[in-house]
Short mmCIF file of C-alpha atoms in Angstrom, two decimals:
data_model
loop_
_atom_site.label_atom_id
_atom_site.label_comp_id
_atom_site.label_asym_id
_atom_site.label_seq_id
_atom_site.Cartn_x
_atom_site.Cartn_y
_atom_site.Cartn_z
CA UNK A 297 -22.66 80.17 53.97
CA UNK A 298 -26.19 81.39 55.13
CA UNK A 299 -29.14 80.13 53.60
CA UNK A 300 -29.17 80.26 49.94
CA UNK A 301 -27.37 83.59 49.74
CA UNK A 302 -25.80 84.12 46.50
CA UNK A 303 -21.96 84.06 47.39
CA UNK A 304 -21.36 87.18 44.99
CA UNK A 305 -24.37 89.37 46.68
CA UNK A 306 -23.50 88.63 50.51
CA UNK A 307 -22.91 92.49 50.78
CA UNK A 308 -26.25 94.40 51.20
CA UNK A 309 -27.59 97.12 52.87
CA UNK A 310 -24.34 98.42 54.11
CA UNK A 311 -23.62 94.58 55.89
CA UNK A 312 -22.63 91.10 55.01
CA UNK A 313 -24.78 88.59 55.11
CA UNK A 314 -23.74 85.85 58.08
CA UNK A 315 -20.73 88.30 59.35
CA UNK A 316 -22.96 90.58 61.49
CA UNK A 317 -22.27 92.45 64.72
CA UNK A 318 -24.99 90.35 66.51
CA UNK A 319 -23.11 87.37 65.36
CA UNK A 320 -19.46 88.20 65.49
CA UNK A 321 -18.90 91.34 68.16
CA UNK A 322 -16.86 89.04 70.98
CA UNK A 323 -13.50 88.67 70.66
CA UNK A 324 -12.52 85.16 70.78
CA UNK A 325 -8.47 85.71 69.95
CA UNK A 326 -6.52 85.79 66.74
CA UNK A 327 -7.79 84.24 63.50
CA UNK A 328 -6.32 84.45 59.99
CA UNK A 329 -8.01 85.63 56.65
CA UNK A 330 -6.80 86.12 53.20
CA UNK A 331 -6.14 89.35 51.41
CA UNK A 332 -5.96 89.20 47.46
CA UNK A 333 -6.18 92.27 45.05
CA UNK A 334 -6.30 92.45 41.20
CA UNK A 335 -7.13 89.29 39.56
CA UNK A 336 -8.01 91.55 36.61
CA UNK A 337 -8.89 89.14 34.10
CA UNK A 338 -7.60 90.37 30.45
CA UNK A 339 -4.57 92.55 31.96
CA UNK A 340 -1.81 89.98 31.18
CA UNK A 341 -2.24 89.80 27.57
CA UNK A 342 -3.39 93.27 27.11
CA UNK A 343 -0.26 94.45 29.22
CA UNK A 344 2.35 92.33 26.61
CA UNK A 345 0.51 94.19 23.60
CA UNK A 346 0.85 97.49 24.85
CA UNK A 347 -2.48 98.03 25.08
CA UNK A 348 -3.81 98.34 28.31
CA UNK A 349 -6.66 100.87 27.45
CA UNK A 350 -8.31 98.81 24.59
CA UNK A 351 -6.68 95.37 24.77
CA UNK A 352 -7.75 92.14 27.09
CA UNK A 353 -9.46 89.71 24.76
CA UNK A 354 -7.95 87.09 26.50
CA UNK A 355 -7.78 86.09 30.16
CA UNK A 356 -7.20 82.34 30.44
CA UNK A 357 -3.77 82.47 31.94
CA UNK A 358 -5.86 84.87 35.06
CA UNK A 359 -8.44 82.23 35.24
CA UNK A 360 -5.88 79.61 35.81
CA UNK A 361 -3.88 81.91 38.36
CA UNK A 362 -7.38 82.43 40.29
CA UNK A 363 -8.08 78.66 40.20
CA UNK A 364 -4.73 77.77 42.03
CA UNK A 365 -5.14 80.59 44.51
CA UNK A 366 -8.45 79.04 45.24
CA UNK A 367 -7.13 76.02 45.68
CA UNK A 368 -4.10 76.98 48.00
CA UNK A 369 -6.66 78.65 50.12
CA UNK A 370 -8.78 75.67 50.53
CA UNK A 371 -6.23 73.97 52.02
CA UNK A 372 -5.27 76.14 54.45
CA UNK A 373 -5.38 74.87 58.05
CA UNK A 374 -6.62 76.87 60.25
CA UNK A 375 -9.35 77.97 57.99
CA UNK A 376 -9.16 81.63 57.10
CA UNK A 377 -12.41 83.66 58.45
CA UNK A 378 -12.59 85.16 55.09
CA UNK A 379 -10.98 86.08 51.79
CA UNK A 380 -11.12 89.82 50.51
CA UNK A 381 -10.16 90.87 47.01
CA UNK A 382 -9.16 94.45 46.78
CA UNK A 383 -10.35 95.68 43.59
CA UNK A 384 -10.13 95.35 39.96
CA UNK A 385 -11.65 92.01 39.73
CA UNK A 386 -11.61 92.29 36.14
CA UNK A 387 -9.92 94.53 33.59
CA UNK A 388 -12.60 95.42 31.19
CA UNK A 389 -13.94 98.75 32.08
CA UNK A 390 -17.61 99.56 32.57
CA UNK A 391 -19.63 99.53 29.28
CA UNK A 392 -16.71 97.94 27.29
CA UNK A 393 -16.16 94.61 25.27
CA UNK A 394 -15.38 91.72 27.21
CA UNK A 395 -16.55 93.08 30.50
CA UNK A 396 -19.58 90.38 30.75
CA UNK A 397 -17.11 87.39 29.76
CA UNK A 398 -14.67 88.71 32.46
CA UNK A 399 -16.88 88.99 35.13
CA UNK A 400 -18.76 85.35 34.18
CA UNK A 401 -15.51 83.61 34.11
CA UNK A 402 -14.01 84.77 37.41
CA UNK A 403 -17.26 84.04 39.09
CA UNK A 404 -17.00 80.60 37.77
CA UNK A 405 -12.87 80.03 39.38
CA UNK A 406 -13.88 81.37 42.60
CA UNK A 407 -16.86 79.29 42.77
CA UNK A 408 -14.77 76.67 43.76
CA UNK A 409 -13.93 78.63 47.28
CA UNK A 410 -14.72 76.30 50.28
CA UNK A 411 -18.23 77.52 51.36
CA UNK A 412 -16.80 78.25 54.86
CA UNK A 413 -14.72 81.15 53.79
CA UNK A 414 -16.86 83.83 52.50
CA UNK A 415 -15.66 86.24 49.65
CA UNK A 416 -15.63 89.72 50.19
CA UNK A 417 -15.19 91.92 47.22
CA UNK A 418 -14.11 95.47 46.95
CA UNK A 419 -14.60 98.04 44.13
CA UNK A 420 -11.84 99.03 42.09
CA UNK A 421 -11.34 101.54 39.12
CA UNK A 422 -11.69 98.84 36.66
CA UNK A 423 -14.55 97.80 38.13
CA UNK A 424 -16.26 101.08 38.49
CA UNK A 425 -14.30 103.58 36.12
CA UNK A 426 -11.79 106.21 36.43
CA UNK A 427 -14.83 108.27 37.08
CA UNK A 428 -17.59 106.28 38.23
CA UNK A 429 -20.93 107.22 37.68
CA UNK A 430 -24.22 106.20 39.01
CA UNK A 431 -24.82 103.51 36.30
CA UNK A 432 -21.46 102.20 36.84
CA UNK A 433 -21.75 101.89 40.79
CA UNK A 434 -25.27 100.25 40.10
CA UNK A 435 -23.64 98.02 37.65
CA UNK A 436 -20.86 96.99 40.04
CA UNK A 437 -23.66 96.42 42.89
CA UNK A 438 -26.05 93.88 40.83
CA UNK A 439 -22.46 91.89 40.07
CA UNK A 440 -20.90 91.82 43.00
CA UNK A 441 -23.06 93.44 46.18
CA UNK A 442 -22.42 96.97 47.67
CA UNK A 443 -19.61 99.05 47.10
CA UNK A 444 -18.99 100.05 50.32
CA UNK A 445 -20.14 98.13 53.67
CA UNK A 446 -18.86 97.13 57.12
CA UNK A 447 -18.91 93.29 58.74
CA UNK A 448 -17.35 91.76 61.78
CA UNK A 449 -15.68 89.22 62.49
CA UNK A 450 -14.63 87.75 65.95
CA UNK A 451 -14.81 91.09 67.66
CA UNK A 452 -12.97 92.69 64.74
CA UNK A 453 -14.80 95.80 62.88
CA UNK A 454 -14.10 95.75 58.88
CA UNK A 455 -14.54 98.42 56.58
CA UNK A 456 -14.82 97.80 52.98
CA UNK A 457 -14.71 101.49 51.19
CA UNK A 458 -15.14 102.40 47.41
CA UNK A 459 -11.87 104.36 47.17
CA UNK A 460 -12.97 105.89 43.69
CA UNK A 461 -15.42 107.93 45.52
CA UNK A 462 -12.43 109.64 47.12
CA UNK A 463 -10.18 109.73 44.15
CA UNK A 464 -12.49 111.24 41.37
CA UNK A 465 -16.48 111.74 42.17
CA UNK A 466 -17.12 114.12 39.76
CA UNK A 467 -19.80 112.37 38.35
CA UNK A 468 -21.47 111.15 41.51
CA UNK A 469 -20.73 113.74 43.99
CA UNK A 470 -24.36 112.66 46.16
CA UNK A 471 -22.58 108.92 46.10
CA UNK A 472 -19.73 110.38 47.55
CA UNK A 473 -21.51 112.38 50.26
CA UNK A 474 -23.11 109.25 51.01
CA UNK A 475 -20.18 107.33 51.69
CA UNK A 476 -18.48 110.04 53.99
CA UNK A 477 -21.59 110.28 55.95
CA UNK A 478 -21.59 106.42 56.51
CA UNK A 479 -18.19 106.39 57.04
CA UNK A 480 -18.03 108.92 59.68
CA UNK A 481 -20.65 106.88 61.85
CA UNK A 482 -18.64 103.53 61.39
CA UNK A 483 -15.44 105.56 62.58
CA UNK A 484 -17.52 107.06 65.47
CA UNK A 485 -18.85 103.61 66.32
CA UNK A 486 -15.35 102.34 66.46
CA UNK A 487 -14.26 104.82 68.89
CA UNK A 488 -16.98 104.68 70.78
CA UNK A 489 -16.19 104.20 74.87
CA UNK A 490 -20.27 103.08 75.11
CA UNK A 491 -21.21 100.35 77.57
CA UNK A 492 -24.15 99.37 75.34
CA UNK A 493 -22.69 98.71 72.39
CA UNK A 494 -19.42 96.49 72.51
CA UNK A 495 -16.20 98.30 71.07
CA UNK A 496 -14.17 96.54 68.46
CA UNK A 497 -10.85 94.67 69.34
CA UNK A 498 -9.61 96.08 66.05
CA UNK A 499 -10.57 98.08 62.94
CA UNK A 500 -9.44 96.85 59.54
CA UNK A 501 -10.22 99.12 56.26
CA UNK A 502 -10.22 97.33 52.81
CA UNK A 503 -9.91 99.81 50.15
CA UNK A 504 -8.35 99.24 46.35
CA UNK A 505 -6.23 102.93 46.03
CA UNK A 506 -3.48 103.17 48.54
CA UNK A 507 -3.32 105.70 50.81
CA UNK A 508 0.14 106.57 49.23
CA UNK A 509 3.16 104.42 47.81
CA UNK A 510 5.89 105.37 49.84
CA UNK A 511 5.31 108.08 52.26
CA UNK A 512 2.49 110.13 53.33
CA UNK A 513 3.94 113.62 52.27
CA UNK A 514 4.65 112.51 48.56
CA UNK A 515 3.32 114.11 45.70
CA UNK A 516 -0.04 112.59 43.90
CA UNK A 517 0.44 109.99 41.82
CA UNK A 518 -2.03 107.99 39.63
CA UNK A 519 -1.82 104.94 41.51
CA UNK A 520 -2.45 106.39 45.05
CA UNK A 521 -4.94 109.16 46.71
CA UNK A 522 -4.41 112.70 46.33
CA UNK A 523 -2.15 114.38 49.28
CA UNK A 524 -5.27 116.22 50.83
CA UNK A 525 -7.54 113.03 50.57
CA UNK A 526 -5.02 110.94 52.08
CA UNK A 527 -3.95 112.66 55.06
CA UNK A 528 -8.00 113.64 55.87
CA UNK A 529 -8.62 109.89 55.59
CA UNK A 530 -5.36 108.97 57.82
CA UNK A 531 -6.41 111.63 60.67
CA UNK A 532 -9.88 110.04 60.90
CA UNK A 533 -8.76 106.68 60.96
CA UNK A 534 -6.21 107.24 63.53
CA UNK A 535 -8.71 109.01 65.78
CA UNK A 536 -10.99 106.42 65.24
CA UNK A 537 -7.96 104.24 67.01
CA UNK A 538 -6.99 106.53 69.30
CA UNK A 539 -9.59 105.04 72.07
CA UNK A 540 -7.29 101.64 71.78
CA UNK A 541 -8.21 99.83 68.93
CA UNK A 542 -5.50 99.03 66.41
CA UNK A 543 -6.21 100.36 62.81
CA UNK A 544 -4.67 98.41 59.52
CA UNK A 545 -5.47 99.50 56.11
CA UNK A 546 -5.43 96.96 53.53
CA UNK A 547 -5.54 97.92 49.71
CA UNK A 548 -4.75 96.62 46.28
CA UNK A 549 -4.14 98.77 43.04
CA UNK A 550 0.00 98.38 42.51
CA UNK A 551 2.69 96.35 43.88
CA UNK A 552 4.76 99.38 44.56
CA UNK A 553 3.13 99.90 47.73
CA UNK A 554 2.89 97.65 50.72
CA UNK A 555 -0.43 96.10 51.45
CA UNK A 556 -1.08 96.91 54.72
CA UNK A 557 -0.58 100.35 56.80
CA UNK A 558 -0.66 100.34 60.41
CA UNK A 559 -1.79 103.61 61.93
CA UNK A 560 -2.17 102.95 65.64
CA UNK A 561 -1.74 99.85 67.78
#
């Protein structure tokens, strides 16, 4: 880890400490990384009790599973370049009981991760609320770093998105517009053929809510983005890959969806 940077707050100013374009813009061949999703401390008991909205007063099981995952990741060879957690870090919604304790215990479990493996955090609906507000987004950023940002690894450009701003930004339209503007700039950068700026070998996108569950034309569903939104995003991602980059989208939120979509190769 670079310097004394907080391992949970490396995403700042829309970039990521230690994984910058200056340091990582050159393609050096294949590498591996870990994608995890929905540690969601507190969900298991709430699910068993049939009270997913108001339950979640115990989370020892999730803590133990997280520790097992960390141990397994630490033993991998070659070392993953990073591990990304694609949202729903905890079960308790913003401003509800157990939130502080769940975040505290998740961080304690994740601290066992080998320092050579950066942790990348993606926001989910339980982290921001189903309808995020400026306050809930700010609260998330204080705990886990920026809600959307980019980073580079070995010539690959990675984008972390706040998918709740695509799902329902009715309480924070200015934040939605800011992410849209930023995303357009990032996708333009990815498709640029400029001789001055290095072109990424691949483009990876990480978000919590899947674009779709089974096919792009399916009807709207709670667990995926609305059809109009998803088709627009898919078109933008595909255009970014038309200049030769492969575009892969990784997400969380439901085991019903594949964890990766390949839009262009």
